Coordinates of C-alpha atoms in Angstrom, one line a residue:
M1 CA 76.3 108.6 122.8
L2 CA 78.9 107.9 120.1
L3 CA 80.4 104.9 122.0
T4 CA 76.9 103.6 122.6
F5 CA 76.2 103.7 118.9
V6 CA 79.5 101.9 118.1
I7 CA 78.6 99.1 120.5
L8 CA 75.1 98.7 119.2
Y9 CA 76.4 98.7 115.6
L10 CA 78.9 95.9 116.4
L11 CA 76.1 93.9 118.1
A12 CA 73.8 94.4 115.1
S13 CA 76.6 93.1 112.8
I14 CA 77.0 90.0 114.9
A15 CA 73.3 89.4 114.9
I16 CA 73.1 89.7 111.0
G17 CA 76.0 87.3 110.7
L18 CA 74.6 84.8 113.0
V19 CA 71.2 84.8 111.3
A20 CA 72.9 84.2 108.0
A21 CA 74.8 81.4 109.6
T22 CA 71.6 79.4 110.0
R23 CA 71.9 78.6 106.3
V24 CA 75.2 76.8 106.6
H25 CA 74.8 73.1 106.4
N26 CA 78.0 71.8 104.8
T27 CA 81.4 72.9 103.7
R28 CA 80.3 74.3 100.3
D29 CA 77.8 76.5 102.1
F30 CA 80.5 77.7 104.5
V31 CA 83.0 78.5 101.8
L32 CA 80.9 79.6 98.8
A33 CA 77.4 80.3 100.3
G34 CA 76.0 77.4 98.4
R35 CA 76.6 79.3 95.2
T36 CA 73.3 81.1 95.7
L37 CA 74.1 84.8 95.9
P38 CA 72.2 87.2 93.7
L39 CA 73.7 90.0 91.7
Y40 CA 73.2 92.8 94.2
V41 CA 74.8 90.8 97.0
V42 CA 77.8 89.7 94.8
T43 CA 78.3 93.3 93.8
A44 CA 78.2 94.4 97.4
T45 CA 80.6 91.7 98.6
V46 CA 83.1 92.4 95.7
F47 CA 83.0 96.1 96.5
A48 CA 83.7 95.2 100.1
T49 CA 86.8 93.2 99.0
W50 CA 88.8 96.4 99.0
F51 CA 86.7 99.1 100.7
G52 CA 88.3 98.7 104.1
S53 CA 90.6 100.6 106.4
E54 CA 93.1 101.4 103.6
T55 CA 90.4 103.1 101.6
V56 CA 89.0 105.3 104.3
L57 CA 92.2 106.0 106.2
G58 CA 95.2 104.6 104.3
I59 CA 94.6 106.0 100.8
S60 CA 93.2 109.3 102.0
S61 CA 96.1 110.0 104.3
T62 CA 98.7 108.9 101.7
F63 CA 97.1 111.2 99.1
I64 CA 97.6 114.2 101.5
K65 CA 101.4 113.4 101.6
E66 CA 102.0 112.1 98.1
G67 CA 99.1 113.0 95.8
L68 CA 97.5 110.8 93.1
R69 CA 100.9 109.5 92.1
G70 CA 101.3 107.9 95.6
I71 CA 98.0 106.0 95.4
V72 CA 98.4 104.3 92.1
A73 CA 98.3 100.8 93.7
D74 CA 95.0 101.5 95.4
P75 CA 92.4 102.5 94.2
F76 CA 93.7 102.4 90.6
G77 CA 95.3 99.0 90.7
S78 CA 92.9 97.4 93.1
S79 CA 89.8 98.5 91.2
M80 CA 91.3 97.3 87.9
C81 CA 92.0 94.0 89.5
L82 CA 88.2 93.4 90.1
V83 CA 87.3 94.5 86.5
L84 CA 90.0 92.2 85.0
V85 CA 88.7 89.3 87.2
G86 CA 85.2 89.9 85.7
L87 CA 86.5 90.2 82.1
F88 CA 89.0 87.4 81.9
F89 CA 88.9 85.1 84.9
A90 CA 85.4 84.8 86.5
A91 CA 83.7 82.8 83.9
R92 CA 86.5 80.3 83.3
L93 CA 87.0 79.7 87.0
Y94 CA 83.3 79.6 87.8
R95 CA 82.8 76.7 85.3
M96 CA 85.5 74.7 87.0
N97 CA 83.3 74.5 90.2
L98 CA 86.3 74.6 92.6
L99 CA 86.2 75.2 96.3
T100 CA 89.4 77.4 96.5
I101 CA 91.7 79.1 94.1
G102 CA 94.4 76.7 95.4
D103 CA 92.4 73.8 93.9
Y104 CA 93.0 75.3 90.5
Y105 CA 96.7 74.9 90.7
R106 CA 96.3 71.2 91.7
V107 CA 93.8 70.5 88.9
R108 CA 95.8 72.4 86.2
Y109 CA 99.3 71.5 87.4
N110 CA 99.9 69.2 90.5
A111 CA 99.9 69.0 94.3
A112 CA 103.3 70.6 94.6
A113 CA 102.1 73.7 92.8
E114 CA 99.0 73.7 94.9
L115 CA 101.0 73.7 98.2
L116 CA 103.4 76.3 97.1
V117 CA 100.8 78.8 95.9
S118 CA 98.5 78.2 98.8
F119 CA 101.2 78.9 101.3
A120 CA 102.0 82.1 99.5
I121 CA 98.3 83.1 99.6
V122 CA 97.9 82.4 103.3
V123 CA 101.0 84.4 104.2
S124 CA 99.9 87.3 102.1
Y125 CA 96.8 87.8 104.3
L126 CA 98.7 88.6 107.5
G127 CA 99.3 92.2 106.6
W128 CA 96.0 92.8 104.8
L129 CA 93.8 91.5 107.7
S130 CA 96.0 93.2 110.3
A131 CA 95.4 96.5 108.7
Q132 CA 91.7 96.1 109.2
I133 CA 92.0 95.0 112.8
V134 CA 94.3 97.9 113.6
V135 CA 91.6 100.4 112.5
I136 CA 89.0 98.9 114.7
G137 CA 91.4 99.4 117.6
L138 CA 91.9 103.0 116.4
V139 CA 88.1 103.6 116.3
F140 CA 87.7 102.4 119.9
T141 CA 90.6 104.7 121.0
V142 CA 89.1 107.7 119.3
V143 CA 85.5 107.3 120.3
T144 CA 86.4 106.7 124.0
G145 CA 88.9 109.5 124.2
G146 CA 91.7 107.1 124.9
A147 CA 89.8 105.2 127.7
V148 CA 90.1 102.1 125.6
S149 CA 93.7 101.6 124.5
M150 CA 94.7 100.7 120.9
S151 CA 95.7 97.2 122.0
A152 CA 92.4 96.5 123.7
G153 CA 90.5 97.9 120.8
I154 CA 92.4 95.6 118.4
V155 CA 91.5 92.6 120.5
I156 CA 87.8 93.6 120.7
G157 CA 87.6 94.2 117.0
A158 CA 89.2 90.9 116.1
A159 CA 86.7 89.1 118.5
V160 CA 83.7 90.7 116.9
V161 CA 84.7 89.8 113.3
L162 CA 85.7 86.3 114.4
V163 CA 82.3 85.6 116.0
Y164 CA 80.1 85.9 113.0
T165 CA 82.7 84.7 110.4
L166 CA 83.4 81.6 112.5
W167 CA 79.8 80.3 112.4
G168 CA 78.4 81.7 109.1
G169 CA 81.4 81.6 106.7
M170 CA 80.6 83.1 103.3
Y171 CA 76.9 83.4 104.0
S172 CA 77.6 85.7 107.0
V173 CA 80.3 87.6 105.1
A174 CA 78.1 88.2 102.1
W175 CA 75.0 89.4 103.9
T176 CA 76.8 91.5 106.4
N177 CA 78.8 93.0 103.5
F178 CA 75.5 94.0 101.8
V179 CA 74.2 95.8 104.8
Q180 CA 77.6 97.3 105.5
M181 CA 77.9 98.6 101.9
V182 CA 74.5 100.4 102.2
V183 CA 75.8 102.1 105.4
I184 CA 79.1 103.0 103.7
L185 CA 77.5 104.6 100.6
L186 CA 74.9 106.5 102.5
G187 CA 77.1 107.4 105.4
L188 CA 80.1 108.8 103.5
A189 CA 77.8 110.6 101.0
Y190 CA 76.3 112.5 104.0
I191 CA 79.7 113.2 105.5
A192 CA 80.9 114.5 102.2
Y193 CA 78.0 116.9 102.1
V194 CA 78.7 118.2 105.7
V195 CA 82.5 118.5 105.2
S196 CA 82.1 120.1 101.7
G197 CA 80.1 122.9 103.2
K198 CA 82.8 123.6 105.8
A199 CA 85.6 123.6 103.2
G200 CA 83.9 125.9 100.7
G201 CA 82.5 123.4 98.3
V202 CA 83.9 120.6 96.1
G203 CA 85.3 123.0 93.5
T204 CA 87.4 124.8 96.2
V205 CA 88.9 121.6 97.5
V206 CA 89.7 120.3 94.0
S207 CA 91.3 123.6 93.0
H208 CA 93.4 123.7 96.2
A209 CA 94.6 120.1 95.5
H210 CA 95.4 121.0 91.9
A211 CA 97.4 124.1 92.9
A212 CA 99.3 122.0 95.5
G213 CA 100.3 119.5 92.8
K214 CA 98.3 116.7 94.4
L215 CA 96.5 115.8 91.2
E216 CA 99.6 114.9 89.2
F217 CA 99.3 111.2 88.3
W218 CA 101.9 110.1 85.8
P219 CA 105.5 109.5 87.0
K220 CA 108.5 111.6 86.0
P221 CA 110.1 110.4 82.7
E222 CA 113.0 108.8 84.5
A223 CA 113.7 105.0 84.7
R224 CA 113.5 104.8 88.5
D225 CA 110.2 106.7 88.8
L226 CA 108.7 104.9 85.9
L227 CA 109.6 101.4 87.1
A228 CA 108.4 102.2 90.6
F229 CA 105.1 103.4 89.2
I230 CA 104.6 100.3 87.2
A231 CA 105.6 98.1 90.1
A232 CA 103.1 99.8 92.4
L233 CA 100.3 99.4 89.8
V234 CA 100.8 95.8 89.0
T235 CA 101.3 94.7 92.6
M236 CA 97.6 95.3 93.4
M237 CA 96.2 94.9 89.8
F238 CA 97.8 91.5 89.1
G239 CA 99.0 90.3 92.5
S240 CA 95.5 90.3 94.0
I241 CA 93.8 88.4 91.2
P242 CA 95.0 84.9 92.4
Q243 CA 93.5 85.5 95.9
Q244 CA 91.0 83.4 97.7
D245 CA 88.8 86.3 98.9
V246 CA 88.3 87.6 95.3
F247 CA 87.8 84.1 94.0
Q248 CA 85.4 83.2 96.9
R249 CA 83.2 86.3 96.4
V250 CA 82.9 85.8 92.7
N251 CA 82.4 82.1 92.8
S252 CA 79.6 82.4 95.4
A253 CA 77.4 83.9 92.7
R254 CA 74.1 82.2 91.6
T255 CA 75.2 82.0 87.9
E256 CA 78.2 82.5 85.7
R257 CA 76.7 85.8 84.4
V258 CA 76.2 87.1 87.9
A259 CA 79.8 86.3 88.7
V260 CA 81.1 88.3 85.7
V261 CA 78.8 91.3 86.0
G262 CA 79.0 91.4 89.8
S263 CA 82.8 91.5 89.7
I264 CA 82.9 94.3 87.1
A265 CA 80.2 96.3 88.9
G266 CA 81.9 95.9 92.2
G267 CA 85.2 97.1 90.8
V268 CA 83.7 100.2 89.1
L269 CA 81.7 101.1 92.2
Y270 CA 84.8 100.8 94.4
F271 CA 86.9 103.0 92.1
L272 CA 84.3 105.8 92.1
F273 CA 83.6 105.7 95.8
A274 CA 87.2 105.5 96.9
F275 CA 87.6 109.2 96.1
V276 CA 85.1 110.2 98.7
P277 CA 87.5 109.5 101.7
I278 CA 90.2 111.2 99.7
F279 CA 88.0 114.3 99.3
L280 CA 87.1 114.3 103.0
A281 CA 90.7 114.0 104.2
Y282 CA 92.1 116.7 101.8
S283 CA 89.3 119.0 103.0
A284 CA 91.0 119.0 106.3
T285 CA 93.9 121.0 104.8
L286 CA 91.4 123.9 104.2
I287 CA 89.3 123.5 107.4
D288 CA 92.1 122.9 109.9
P289 CA 95.5 123.4 108.3
K290 CA 97.2 123.5 111.7
M291 CA 95.9 120.1 112.7
V292 CA 97.0 118.6 109.4
G293 CA 100.5 120.2 109.7
E294 CA 100.9 118.6 113.1
L295 CA 99.6 115.1 112.1
V296 CA 100.9 114.7 108.6
E297 CA 104.3 113.5 109.7
K298 CA 103.5 112.2 113.1
D299 CA 100.3 110.2 112.5
H300 CA 98.8 111.0 109.1
Q301 CA 96.3 108.2 109.4
S302 CA 94.5 110.1 112.2
I303 CA 93.8 113.2 110.1
L304 CA 90.4 112.2 108.9
P305 CA 89.1 110.8 112.3
T306 CA 90.4 114.0 114.0
L307 CA 88.7 116.2 111.4
I308 CA 85.4 114.4 112.1
M309 CA 85.7 114.5 115.8
D310 CA 86.7 118.2 116.0
H311 CA 84.7 119.8 113.2
T312 CA 81.4 118.0 112.7
P313 CA 78.2 117.5 114.8
L314 CA 77.5 114.4 116.8
L315 CA 75.2 112.9 114.0
A316 CA 78.0 113.2 111.5
Q317 CA 80.4 111.5 113.9
I318 CA 78.0 108.7 114.4
V319 CA 77.5 108.3 110.7
F320 CA 81.2 108.4 109.9
F321 CA 82.3 105.9 112.5
G322 CA 79.4 103.6 111.5
A323 CA 80.6 103.8 107.9
L324 CA 84.2 103.3 108.9
L325 CA 83.3 100.2 111.0
S326 CA 81.2 98.9 108.1
A327 CA 84.2 99.3 105.7
V328 CA 86.6 97.6 108.0
M329 CA 84.4 94.7 109.1
S330 CA 83.2 94.0 105.5
T331 CA 86.8 93.6 104.4
A332 CA 88.1 91.9 107.6
S333 CA 85.5 89.2 107.6
G334 CA 86.3 88.1 104.1
T335 CA 90.0 88.3 104.6
L336 CA 89.7 86.2 107.7
L337 CA 87.7 83.5 106.0
A338 CA 89.8 83.3 102.8
P339 CA 93.3 82.2 104.2
S340 CA 91.6 79.9 106.7
V341 CA 89.7 78.1 104.0
T342 CA 92.8 77.9 101.8
F343 CA 95.0 76.6 104.6
T344 CA 92.4 73.9 105.5
E345 CA 91.6 72.7 102.0
N346 CA 95.0 73.0 100.3
I347 CA 97.6 72.5 103.0
L348 CA 96.2 71.0 106.2
K349 CA 94.2 68.3 104.3
K350 CA 97.4 67.2 102.6
L351 CA 99.3 67.1 105.9
L352 CA 96.6 65.1 107.8
R353 CA 96.7 62.3 105.2
T354 CA 93.3 61.1 106.3
E355 CA 89.8 61.3 105.0
L356 CA 87.4 63.6 106.9
T357 CA 83.7 63.6 106.6
D358 CA 82.1 66.8 105.4
R359 CA 81.0 67.7 109.0
Q360 CA 84.5 67.0 110.3
F361 CA 86.1 69.1 107.6
L362 CA 83.6 72.0 108.3
W363 CA 84.6 72.0 112.0
T364 CA 88.3 71.8 111.1
M365 CA 87.8 74.9 108.9
R366 CA 86.2 76.7 111.8
A367 CA 89.1 75.8 114.1
V368 CA 91.5 77.2 111.6
V369 CA 89.5 80.4 111.3
A370 CA 89.8 80.8 115.1
G371 CA 93.5 80.1 115.0
F372 CA 94.2 82.5 112.1
G373 CA 92.2 85.2 113.8
A374 CA 94.4 84.8 116.9
A375 CA 97.6 84.9 114.9
V376 CA 96.6 88.0 113.0
T377 CA 95.6 89.7 116.2
V378 CA 99.1 89.1 117.6
F379 CA 100.6 90.4 114.3
A380 CA 98.5 93.5 114.4
L381 CA 99.5 94.2 118.0
H382 CA 103.2 94.2 117.1
S383 CA 103.1 95.7 113.6
E384 CA 104.7 99.2 113.1
S385 CA 103.8 99.5 109.4
T386 CA 101.2 102.0 108.1
I387 CA 97.9 100.7 106.9
Y388 CA 98.7 101.5 103.3
E389 CA 102.1 99.7 103.5
M390 CA 100.5 96.6 105.1
V391 CA 97.9 96.4 102.4
V392 CA 100.1 97.0 99.3
G393 CA 102.9 94.8 100.7
A394 CA 100.5 91.9 101.1
Y395 CA 100.2 91.2 97.4
K396 CA 103.9 91.1 96.4
V397 CA 104.2 87.4 97.2
T398 CA 101.1 86.4 95.1
L399 CA 102.2 88.7 92.3
V400 CA 105.6 86.9 91.9
A401 CA 104.4 83.3 92.7
A402 CA 100.8 82.9 91.7
F403 CA 99.8 85.3 89.0
V404 CA 101.8 83.9 86.0
P405 CA 100.8 80.2 86.5
L406 CA 97.1 81.2 86.8
V407 CA 97.1 83.3 83.6
F408 CA 99.2 80.9 81.5
G409 CA 97.3 77.9 82.8
L410 CA 94.0 79.5 81.6
Y411 CA 95.1 81.0 78.3
W412 CA 98.1 79.0 77.1
K413 CA 97.6 75.3 76.3
R414 CA 101.3 74.6 76.3
A415 CA 101.8 75.6 79.9
T416 CA 103.2 72.6 81.8
T417 CA 103.7 71.6 85.4
Q418 CA 107.4 72.1 85.0
G419 CA 106.8 75.6 83.7
A420 CA 104.5 76.4 86.6
L421 CA 107.0 75.2 89.2
A422 CA 109.7 77.2 87.5
A423 CA 107.5 80.3 87.5
I424 CA 106.6 79.9 91.2
L425 CA 110.1 79.2 92.5
G426 CA 111.9 81.5 90.1
G427 CA 109.5 84.5 90.8
F428 CA 109.6 84.0 94.6
F429 CA 113.4 83.6 95.0
T430 CA 114.2 86.5 92.6
W431 CA 111.8 88.7 94.6
I432 CA 112.9 87.7 98.1
G433 CA 116.6 87.8 97.1
L434 CA 116.3 91.3 95.8
E435 CA 114.3 92.4 98.8
I436 CA 117.2 91.4 101.0
A437 CA 120.1 92.4 98.8
A438 CA 118.9 95.4 96.8
P439 CA 115.5 96.6 98.0
D440 CA 116.1 100.1 96.6
A441 CA 117.4 99.1 93.2
I442 CA 116.2 100.8 90.0
V443 CA 114.1 97.7 89.2
P444 CA 111.7 97.1 92.2
P445 CA 112.1 93.5 93.6
Q446 CA 108.4 92.5 92.9
L447 CA 108.7 93.7 89.3
A448 CA 111.9 91.7 88.8
G449 CA 110.1 88.7 90.4
L450 CA 107.2 89.0 88.0
V451 CA 109.5 89.0 85.0
A452 CA 111.4 86.1 86.4
S453 CA 108.2 84.2 86.9
A454 CA 107.1 84.7 83.3
A455 CA 110.5 83.7 82.1
G456 CA 110.4 80.6 84.2
M457 CA 107.0 79.6 82.8
L458 CA 108.1 80.0 79.2
A459 CA 111.4 78.3 79.7
G460 CA 110.0 75.5 81.8
S461 CA 107.2 74.8 79.4
L462 CA 109.1 75.0 76.1
L463 CA 112.3 73.1 77.2
P464 CA 112.3 69.3 77.3
Q465 CA 110.1 68.1 80.1
V466 CA 111.8 66.4 83.0
Y467 CA 109.0 67.0 85.5
T468 CA 105.6 66.4 83.8
A469 CA 103.2 65.4 86.6
R470 CA 99.6 66.8 86.2
G471 CA 96.5 67.1 88.2
G472 CA 98.0 66.1 91.6
G473 CA 99.5 62.8 90.3
E474 CA 102.9 61.5 91.1
A475 CA 105.9 63.0 89.3
R476 CA 107.0 60.9 86.3
V477 CA 110.1 61.2 84.2

């Protein structure tokens, strides 16, 4: 019965995506849904930006091991990212009427900045999307009792997400996200009700977590702990702002006001609801402490699925895995589309050096979506990182290379192309050098990279200009 439901749900998701795909007639429809999305859909798709495998399984299992202090990056940093986008970035970027976030770096700086940042953005999605695909594989393994292997489940999950994203682009992503958000909210609320009754109520669970020290949030007043805390927070809060999936969801809005309000509302909704999986997973420590003790070190990401399978009725199992699949696919579809679009528009188009018609460009984009989907599937099959590690690690590269040029370009008129390139290269090489030479230093590599990026922007912009190309033009001295 459970497997049958999972299969039917996947087929329904494909059907919704393919129906939405009938509205795609050109590249702008494929990338930005024709800029027609109403507020409730924008809110849903912004919420779905983060509410994926890491929220249901990654954050919840990390909380059991490390408490609130261990999940500062997500949901605290990630939800603040969406609120900050709405407050400071959505309106300004919406008015520019761009196809991708990579286009901003070309318009504000030059083609070199566009290529460097776009490459960083594309690379950052490997871990993020892989985390979603891995969980679909986990779902198939759990609901079939191991009859479908993890590897086979990963391939099946990637194929499902690929089918409707390939044809419908942002239209399919947005409308499937809306349906999936409804399933997530209703499904997890029901599961919380069921599990709460078995654990003795919400108050009992919260009191137990407090007594165990899991609700301690602030770091110890020591340099290493404080800097690690700040680095974890800004990695998601700032590093995920210059990302194509966030940009794409916000800029698909019908109006500028919808873009702003939808981003803030989606961020707030995500923060509030991210604590439901945390509550569910921690309830397992009261309901089945032996199971938690066995899995916490061996495979802590399986604690919540095991709790549901072993201690809830069939209806609750169906609802939970439906909500989990909704969460994963809503995030996976957007994170498959975003790097594919960025690569096609900001990298491949430059390499081809030939003009494509809109129809040719649209089909090229679809081919890249298929290729990126295959690459991520291979990456997921061979990755040994946890879901939480894959997600948080994904945004270090955009934090050190893309965030500073975006902020300074929007809010500092004196920011120059020379400053942007110094920020991109200085931030990246400082970060990667420290990751290799001193990954456990007191100052985390990505935090040092962010500081170097800001220093590069200031120095490069204020010193005499040797490299002053703007807007994709040729460099001139």
